[in-house]
Amino acid sequence: EAQVTQNPRYLITVTGKKLTVTCSQNMNHEYMSWYRQDPGLGLRQIYYSMNVEVTDKGDVPEGYKVSRKEKRNFPLILESPSPNQTSLYFCASSLEGDPRHYGYTFGSGTRLTVV
Amino acid sequence: GNSVTQMEGPVTLSEEAFLTINCTYTATGYPSLFWYVQYPGEGLQLLLKATKADDKGSNKGFEATYRKETTSFHLEKGSVQVSDSAVYFCALSGSGGSYIPTFGRGTSLIVHP
């Protein structure tokens, strides 16, 4: 079954403690991206990657890092989390070909709380 | 910059009623337009899309037409079911060649039996 898998589903952490949210896809897609969803704001893209070792900033990259060392994995790293990064996070990969015209398939989300 | 505006929710309907969720956009160039649906506790799922003016996207009884003259992509369904209760997001992508999509704020749909 084609899937985008994120872990963990829920995470509570303290300010300043580094964390990583993992994302993997089993569809051999080249394009992957991370989003945060906040009430009343819709989804905003954090980072995207068009292929291995190719990443670029989205709309809200501040405070986040990503890496793409292999095609299937695209982890999101918060080096020093702050309370304003409390949010619902989604990983996505392109459904087929160019995601600008074909759209995305999303993981089930990670709810992060930073206290 | 680009923007997507959706009607405020929640939209509350009785089963078998007609559904319209309005979506208008502002963008440069010729973006592709999408509707996504999010069920409680899940990620977004692509519902339908249209990549050029006058295209009609359709899926599961839902449809939307890309209207460039009115910069709109309204979602419609002739007869909703309780199982259609979810949050619906309108989005655009590819404006000016960008890989960064723009999403609307989402419209919650509640369908009563």
PDB file of C-alpha atoms in Angstrom:
ATOM      1  CA  GLU A   1       0.000   0.000   0.000  1.00  0.00           C
ATOM      2  CA  ALA A   2       1.316   3.426  -0.997  1.00  0.00           C
ATOM      3  CA  GLN A   3       2.023   5.357   2.162  1.00  0.00           C
ATOM      4  CA  VAL A   4       3.647   8.357   3.762  1.00  0.00           C
ATOM      5  CA  THR A   5       4.535   7.398   7.329  1.00  0.00           C
ATOM      6  CA  GLN A   6       5.314   9.905  10.061  1.00  0.00           C
ATOM      7  CA  ASN A   7       6.495   9.273  13.590  1.00  0.00           C
ATOM      8  CA  PRO A   8       5.670   9.980  16.280  1.00  0.00           C
ATOM      9  CA  ARG A   9       1.933  10.849  16.090  1.00  0.00           C
ATOM     10  CA  TYR A  10       2.097  12.854  19.312  1.00  0.00           C
ATOM     11  CA  LEU A  11       5.038  14.525  20.987  1.00  0.00           C
ATOM     12  CA  ILE A  12       5.330  16.753  24.036  1.00  0.00           C
ATOM     13  CA  THR A  13       8.720  18.309  24.662  1.00  0.00           C
ATOM     14  CA  VAL A  14      10.357  21.149  26.539  1.00  0.00           C
ATOM     15  CA  THR A  15      11.762  24.360  25.133  1.00  0.00           C
ATOM     16  CA  GLY A  16      15.259  23.936  23.737  1.00  0.00           C
ATOM     17  CA  LYS A  17      15.376  20.141  23.605  1.00  0.00           C
ATOM     18  CA  LYS A  18      16.322  19.009  20.110  1.00  0.00           C
ATOM     19  CA  LEU A  19      13.861  16.701  18.384  1.00  0.00           C
ATOM     20  CA  THR A  20      13.393  14.918  15.078  1.00  0.00           C
ATOM     21  CA  VAL A  21      10.165  13.941  13.384  1.00  0.00           C
ATOM     22  CA  THR A  22      10.661  11.169  10.868  1.00  0.00           C
ATOM     23  CA  CYS A  23       8.948  10.773   7.519  1.00  0.00           C
ATOM     24  CA  SER A  24       9.263   7.986   4.989  1.00  0.00           C
ATOM     25  CA  GLN A  25       7.464   7.056   1.778  1.00  0.00           C
ATOM     26  CA  ASN A  26       7.394   3.761  -0.054  1.00  0.00           C
ATOM     27  CA  MET A  27       6.463   5.068  -3.491  1.00  0.00           C
ATOM     28  CA  ASN A  28       9.902   6.082  -4.789  1.00  0.00           C
ATOM     29  CA  HIS A  29       8.682   9.682  -5.108  1.00  0.00           C
ATOM     30  CA  GLU A  30      11.307  12.324  -5.746  1.00  0.00           C
ATOM     31  CA  TYR A  31       9.429  15.255  -4.238  1.00  0.00           C
ATOM     32  CA  MET A  32       8.749  15.491  -0.502  1.00  0.00           C
ATOM     33  CA  SER A  33       7.760  18.378   1.744  1.00  0.00           C
ATOM     34  CA  TRP A  34       6.826  19.392   5.287  1.00  0.00           C
ATOM     35  CA  TYR A  35       3.886  21.544   6.390  1.00  0.00           C
ATOM     36  CA  ARG A  36       2.515  22.935   9.601  1.00  0.00           C
ATOM     37  CA  GLN A  37      -1.194  23.386  10.180  1.00  0.00           C
ATOM     38  CA  ASP A  38      -2.410  26.006  12.606  1.00  0.00           C
ATOM     39  CA  PRO A  39      -6.018  26.951  13.395  1.00  0.00           C
ATOM     40  CA  GLY A  40      -7.322  29.610  11.042  1.00  0.00           C
ATOM     41  CA  LEU A  41      -4.144  29.586   8.923  1.00  0.00           C
ATOM     42  CA  GLY A  42      -4.494  26.499   6.758  1.00  0.00           C
ATOM     43  CA  LEU A  43      -1.301  24.680   5.797  1.00  0.00           C
ATOM     44  CA  ARG A  44       2.017  26.407   5.303  1.00  0.00           C
ATOM     45  CA  GLN A  45       5.016  24.768   3.715  1.00  0.00           C
ATOM     46  CA  ILE A  46       8.185  24.610   5.832  1.00  0.00           C
ATOM     47  CA  TYR A  47      10.693  22.935   3.490  1.00  0.00           C
ATOM     48  CA  TYR A  48      10.611  20.861   0.355  1.00  0.00           C
ATOM     49  CA  SER A  49      12.992  18.541  -1.429  1.00  0.00           C
ATOM     50  CA  MET A  50      13.025  17.737  -5.117  1.00  0.00           C
ATOM     51  CA  ASN A  51      15.456  14.850  -4.799  1.00  0.00           C
ATOM     52  CA  VAL A  52      18.265  13.393  -2.717  1.00  0.00           C
ATOM     53  CA  GLU A  53      20.527  16.146  -1.340  1.00  0.00           C
ATOM     54  CA  VAL A  54      18.282  18.856  -2.870  1.00  0.00           C
ATOM     55  CA  THR A  55      16.247  20.866  -0.354  1.00  0.00           C
ATOM     56  CA  ASP A  56      14.777  24.364  -0.357  1.00  0.00           C
ATOM     57  CA  LYS A  57      12.883  26.687   1.940  1.00  0.00           C
ATOM     58  CA  GLY A  58       9.134  26.982   1.920  1.00  0.00           C
ATOM     59  CA  ASP A  59       7.074  29.788   3.404  1.00  0.00           C
ATOM     60  CA  VAL A  60       7.995  29.291   7.080  1.00  0.00           C
ATOM     61  CA  PRO A  61      11.468  27.676   7.397  1.00  0.00           C
ATOM     62  CA  GLU A  62      12.734  29.581  10.445  1.00  0.00           C
ATOM     63  CA  GLY A  63      13.586  27.288  13.353  1.00  0.00           C
ATOM     64  CA  TYR A  64      13.545  24.106  11.269  1.00  0.00           C
ATOM     65  CA  LYS A  65      16.069  21.960   9.431  1.00  0.00           C
ATOM     66  CA  VAL A  66      15.647  19.049   7.053  1.00  0.00           C
ATOM     67  CA  SER A  67      17.871  16.512   5.362  1.00  0.00           C
ATOM     68  CA  ARG A  68      17.408  14.213   2.383  1.00  0.00           C
ATOM     69  CA  LYS A  69      20.160  11.636   2.392  1.00  0.00           C
ATOM     70  CA  GLU A  70      18.071   8.947   0.721  1.00  0.00           C
ATOM     71  CA  LYS A  71      14.993   9.146  -1.439  1.00  0.00           C
ATOM     72  CA  ARG A  72      12.511   7.499   0.924  1.00  0.00           C
ATOM     73  CA  ASN A  73      13.275   9.542   4.084  1.00  0.00           C
ATOM     74  CA  PHE A  74      12.845  13.240   4.839  1.00  0.00           C
ATOM     75  CA  PRO A  75      13.191  14.018   8.572  1.00  0.00           C
ATOM     76  CA  LEU A  76      12.229  17.353  10.118  1.00  0.00           C
ATOM     77  CA  ILE A  77      14.615  18.609  12.789  1.00  0.00           C
ATOM     78  CA  LEU A  78      13.928  21.225  15.439  1.00  0.00           C
ATOM     79  CA  GLU A  79      17.308  22.103  16.927  1.00  0.00           C
ATOM     80  CA  SER A  80      15.905  24.280  19.731  1.00  0.00           C
ATOM     81  CA  PRO A  81      12.110  24.071  19.837  1.00  0.00           C
ATOM     82  CA  SER A  82      10.096  26.994  21.146  1.00  0.00           C
ATOM     83  CA  PRO A  83       6.416  27.213  22.187  1.00  0.00           C
ATOM     84  CA  ASN A  84       5.488  28.979  18.926  1.00  0.00           C
ATOM     85  CA  GLN A  85       6.383  25.751  17.125  1.00  0.00           C
ATOM     86  CA  THR A  86       3.515  23.971  18.834  1.00  0.00           C
ATOM     87  CA  SER A  87       1.484  22.822  15.860  1.00  0.00           C
ATOM     88  CA  LEU A  88       0.231  19.914  13.757  1.00  0.00           C
ATOM     89  CA  TYR A  89       2.876  18.836  11.256  1.00  0.00           C
ATOM     90  CA  PHE A  90       2.368  16.945   8.003  1.00  0.00           C
ATOM     91  CA  CYS A  91       4.833  15.307   5.669  1.00  0.00           C
ATOM     92  CA  ALA A  92       3.829  14.888   2.038  1.00  0.00           C
ATOM     93  CA  SER A  93       5.166  13.429  -1.172  1.00  0.00           C
ATOM     94  CA  SER A  94       4.182  14.062  -4.742  1.00  0.00           C
ATOM     95  CA  LEU A  95       1.380  11.845  -6.035  1.00  0.00           C
ATOM     96  CA  GLU A  96       3.055  11.472  -9.401  1.00  0.00           C
ATOM     97  CA  GLY A  97       5.481  13.574 -11.407  1.00  0.00           C
ATOM     98  CA  ASP A  98       5.511  17.294 -10.823  1.00  0.00           C
ATOM     99  CA  PRO A  99       3.575  18.055  -7.615  1.00  0.00           C
ATOM    100  CA  ARG A 100       2.725  21.541  -8.878  1.00  0.00           C
ATOM    101  CA  HIS A 101       0.260  19.901 -11.260  1.00  0.00           C
ATOM    102  CA  TYR A 102      -0.474  16.484  -9.725  1.00  0.00           C
ATOM    103  CA  GLY A 103      -0.841  17.293  -6.034  1.00  0.00           C
ATOM    104  CA  TYR A 104       0.369  15.521  -2.921  1.00  0.00           C
ATOM    105  CA  THR A 105      -0.286  12.592  -0.647  1.00  0.00           C
ATOM    106  CA  PHE A 106       0.001  13.362   3.051  1.00  0.00           C
ATOM    107  CA  GLY A 107       1.004  11.472   6.162  1.00  0.00           C
ATOM    108  CA  SER A 108      -1.325  11.228   9.153  1.00  0.00           C
ATOM    109  CA  GLY A 109       0.323  14.074  11.033  1.00  0.00           C
ATOM    110  CA  THR A 110       2.410  14.703  14.142  1.00  0.00           C
ATOM    111  CA  ARG A 111       0.940  16.831  16.906  1.00  0.00           C
ATOM    112  CA  LEU A 112       3.805  18.620  18.620  1.00  0.00           C
ATOM    113  CA  THR A 113       3.484  20.512  21.884  1.00  0.00           C
ATOM    114  CA  VAL A 114       6.440  22.551  23.170  1.00  0.00           C
ATOM    115  CA  VAL A 115       6.151  23.641  26.807  1.00  0.00           C
TER     116      VAL A 115
ATOM    117  CA  GLY B   1       1.742  37.202  -3.338  1.00  0.00           C
ATOM    118  CA  ASN B   2      -0.645  34.343  -3.921  1.00  0.00           C
ATOM    119  CA  SER B   3      -3.734  33.820  -1.821  1.00  0.00           C
ATOM    120  CA  VAL B   4      -6.703  31.450  -1.571  1.00  0.00           C
ATOM    121  CA  THR B   5      -9.948  32.524   0.077  1.00  0.00           C
ATOM    122  CA  GLN B   6     -12.580  30.032   1.168  1.00  0.00           C
ATOM    123  CA  MET B   7     -15.966  30.621   2.678  1.00  0.00           C
ATOM    124  CA  GLU B   8     -16.093  30.560   6.457  1.00  0.00           C
ATOM    125  CA  GLY B   9     -17.498  27.481   8.086  1.00  0.00           C
ATOM    126  CA  PRO B  10     -18.904  25.436   9.448  1.00  0.00           C
ATOM    127  CA  VAL B  11     -21.309  24.594   6.677  1.00  0.00           C
ATOM    128  CA  THR B  12     -24.135  22.532   8.119  1.00  0.00           C
ATOM    129  CA  LEU B  13     -26.418  20.527   5.815  1.00  0.00           C
ATOM    130  CA  SER B  14     -28.940  17.732   5.958  1.00  0.00           C
ATOM    131  CA  GLU B  15     -28.204  14.490   4.159  1.00  0.00           C
ATOM    132  CA  GLU B  16     -28.983  14.638   0.394  1.00  0.00           C
ATOM    133  CA  ALA B  17     -28.738  18.444   0.306  1.00  0.00           C
ATOM    134  CA  PHE B  18     -26.777  20.271  -2.393  1.00  0.00           C
ATOM    135  CA  LEU B  19     -23.322  21.461  -1.413  1.00  0.00           C
ATOM    136  CA  THR B  20     -21.335  24.470  -2.586  1.00  0.00           C
ATOM    137  CA  ILE B  21     -18.107  25.608  -0.963  1.00  0.00           C
ATOM    138  CA  ASN B  22     -16.756  28.773  -2.525  1.00  0.00           C
ATOM    139  CA  CYS B  23     -13.084  29.255  -3.329  1.00  0.00           C
ATOM    140  CA  THR B  24     -11.461  32.238  -5.024  1.00  0.00           C
ATOM    141  CA  TYR B  25      -7.790  32.835  -5.633  1.00  0.00           C
ATOM    142  CA  THR B  26      -5.193  35.435  -6.475  1.00  0.00           C
ATOM    143  CA  ALA B  27      -2.100  34.278  -8.326  1.00  0.00           C
ATOM    144  CA  THR B  28       0.318  35.161 -11.067  1.00  0.00           C
ATOM    145  CA  GLY B  29       0.469  33.102 -14.199  1.00  0.00           C
ATOM    146  CA  TYR B  30      -1.552  29.937 -14.594  1.00  0.00           C
ATOM    147  CA  PRO B  31      -1.603  27.852 -11.431  1.00  0.00           C
ATOM    148  CA  SER B  32      -3.129  24.431 -10.976  1.00  0.00           C
ATOM    149  CA  LEU B  33      -6.051  24.274  -8.540  1.00  0.00           C
ATOM    150  CA  PHE B  34      -6.890  21.564  -6.032  1.00  0.00           C
ATOM    151  CA  TRP B  35      -9.436  20.501  -3.453  1.00  0.00           C
ATOM    152  CA  TYR B  36      -8.262  18.394  -0.533  1.00  0.00           C
ATOM    153  CA  VAL B  37     -10.368  16.738   2.165  1.00  0.00           C
ATOM    154  CA  GLN B  38      -9.287  16.093   5.749  1.00  0.00           C
ATOM    155  CA  TYR B  39     -11.210  13.641   7.930  1.00  0.00           C
ATOM    156  CA  PRO B  40     -10.801  13.864  11.710  1.00  0.00           C
ATOM    157  CA  GLY B  41      -7.400  12.687  12.886  1.00  0.00           C
ATOM    158  CA  GLU B  42      -6.080  12.133   9.367  1.00  0.00           C
ATOM    159  CA  GLY B  43      -3.885  13.846   6.819  1.00  0.00           C
ATOM    160  CA  LEU B  44      -5.186  15.628   3.758  1.00  0.00           C
ATOM    161  CA  GLN B  45      -6.312  13.585   0.770  1.00  0.00           C
ATOM    162  CA  LEU B  46      -6.469  14.928  -2.743  1.00  0.00           C
ATOM    163  CA  LEU B  47     -10.125  15.096  -3.789  1.00  0.00           C
ATOM    164  CA  LEU B  48      -9.864  16.621  -7.263  1.00  0.00           C
ATOM    165  CA  LYS B  49      -7.791  18.969  -9.372  1.00  0.00           C
ATOM    166  CA  ALA B  50      -7.765  21.082 -12.516  1.00  0.00           C
ATOM    167  CA  THR B  51      -4.671  22.284 -14.299  1.00  0.00           C
ATOM    168  CA  LYS B  52      -5.991  24.834 -16.793  1.00  0.00           C
ATOM    169  CA  ALA B  53      -8.856  27.206 -17.401  1.00  0.00           C
ATOM    170  CA  ASP B  54     -12.286  25.604 -18.008  1.00  0.00           C
ATOM    171  CA  ASP B  55     -11.058  22.195 -16.831  1.00  0.00           C
ATOM    172  CA  LYS B  56     -13.507  20.368 -14.570  1.00  0.00           C
ATOM    173  CA  GLY B  57     -12.141  18.132 -11.847  1.00  0.00           C
ATOM    174  CA  SER B  58     -14.416  15.441 -10.430  1.00  0.00           C
ATOM    175  CA  ASN B  59     -14.246  12.596  -7.936  1.00  0.00           C
ATOM    176  CA  LYS B  60     -16.689  10.740  -5.645  1.00  0.00           C
ATOM    177  CA  GLY B  61     -19.597  12.921  -6.795  1.00  0.00           C
ATOM    178  CA  PHE B  62     -17.722  16.168  -6.108  1.00  0.00           C
ATOM    179  CA  GLU B  63     -16.807  18.520  -8.917  1.00  0.00           C
ATOM    180  CA  ALA B  64     -15.207  21.928  -9.449  1.00  0.00           C
ATOM    181  CA  THR B  65     -14.528  23.996 -12.564  1.00  0.00           C
ATOM    182  CA  TYR B  66     -11.463  26.205 -13.061  1.00  0.00           C
ATOM    183  CA  ARG B  67     -12.889  29.645 -13.883  1.00  0.00           C
ATOM    184  CA  LYS B  68     -10.114  32.014 -14.841  1.00  0.00           C
ATOM    185  CA  GLU B  69     -12.424  34.931 -15.589  1.00  0.00           C
ATOM    186  CA  THR B  70     -13.768  34.909 -12.023  1.00  0.00           C
ATOM    187  CA  THR B  71     -10.609  33.381 -10.454  1.00  0.00           C
ATOM    188  CA  SER B  72     -12.748  30.755  -8.767  1.00  0.00           C
ATOM    189  CA  PHE B  73     -12.804  27.005  -8.160  1.00  0.00           C
ATOM    190  CA  HIS B  74     -16.007  26.311  -6.253  1.00  0.00           C
ATOM    191  CA  LEU B  75     -16.611  22.798  -4.928  1.00  0.00           C
ATOM    192  CA  GLU B  76     -20.053  21.247  -5.518  1.00  0.00           C
ATOM    193  CA  LYS B  77     -21.853  18.004  -4.801  1.00  0.00           C
ATOM    194  CA  GLY B  78     -25.423  17.246  -5.706  1.00  0.00           C
ATOM    195  CA  SER B  79     -26.339  15.101  -2.693  1.00  0.00           C
ATOM    196  CA  VAL B  80     -24.167  14.999   0.397  1.00  0.00           C
ATOM    197  CA  GLN B  81     -23.887  12.096   2.820  1.00  0.00           C
ATOM    198  CA  VAL B  82     -23.065  11.973   6.517  1.00  0.00           C
ATOM    199  CA  SER B  83     -19.720  10.423   5.528  1.00  0.00           C
ATOM    200  CA  ASP B  84     -18.802  13.637   3.667  1.00  0.00           C
ATOM    201  CA  SER B  85     -18.444  15.452   6.995  1.00  0.00           C
ATOM    202  CA  ALA B  86     -14.851  16.721   6.997  1.00  0.00           C
ATOM    203  CA  VAL B  87     -12.735  19.820   6.460  1.00  0.00           C
ATOM    204  CA  TYR B  88     -12.203  20.852   2.831  1.00  0.00           C
ATOM    205  CA  PHE B  89      -9.176  22.826   1.664  1.00  0.00           C
ATOM    206  CA  CYS B  90      -8.802  24.698  -1.597  1.00  0.00           C
ATOM    207  CA  ALA B  91      -5.225  25.126  -2.827  1.00  0.00           C
ATOM    208  CA  LEU B  92      -3.206  26.408  -5.743  1.00  0.00           C
ATOM    209  CA  SER B  93       0.216  25.420  -6.964  1.00  0.00           C
ATOM    210  CA  GLY B  94       2.671  26.220  -9.706  1.00  0.00           C
ATOM    211  CA  SER B  95       2.055  29.955  -9.797  1.00  0.00           C
ATOM    212  CA  GLY B  96       5.068  31.562 -11.449  1.00  0.00           C
ATOM    213  CA  GLY B  97       6.716  28.155 -11.502  1.00  0.00           C
ATOM    214  CA  SER B  98       6.951  28.000  -7.694  1.00  0.00           C
ATOM    215  CA  TYR B  99       7.001  24.673  -5.843  1.00  0.00           C
ATOM    216  CA  ILE B 100       5.432  26.293  -2.770  1.00  0.00           C
ATOM    217  CA  PRO B 101       1.653  25.713  -2.738  1.00  0.00           C
ATOM    218  CA  THR B 102      -0.871  28.090  -1.184  1.00  0.00           C
ATOM    219  CA  PHE B 103      -3.724  26.645   0.862  1.00  0.00           C
ATOM    220  CA  GLY B 104      -6.967  28.203   1.977  1.00  0.00           C
ATOM    221  CA  ARG B 105      -7.911  28.130   5.666  1.00  0.00           C
ATOM    222  CA  GLY B 106     -10.292  25.217   5.261  1.00  0.00           C
ATOM    223  CA  THR B 107     -14.079  24.905   5.455  1.00  0.00           C
ATOM    224  CA  SER B 108     -15.676  22.493   7.877  1.00  0.00           C
ATOM    225  CA  LEU B 109     -18.684  20.571   6.537  1.00  0.00           C
ATOM    226  CA  ILE B 110     -21.139  18.914   8.921  1.00  0.00           C
ATOM    227  CA  VAL B 111     -23.830  16.705   7.433  1.00  0.00           C
ATOM    228  CA  HIS B 112     -26.738  15.618   9.643  1.00  0.00           C
ATOM    229  CA  PRO B 113     -28.826  12.472   8.986  1.00  0.00           C
TER     230      PRO B 113
END
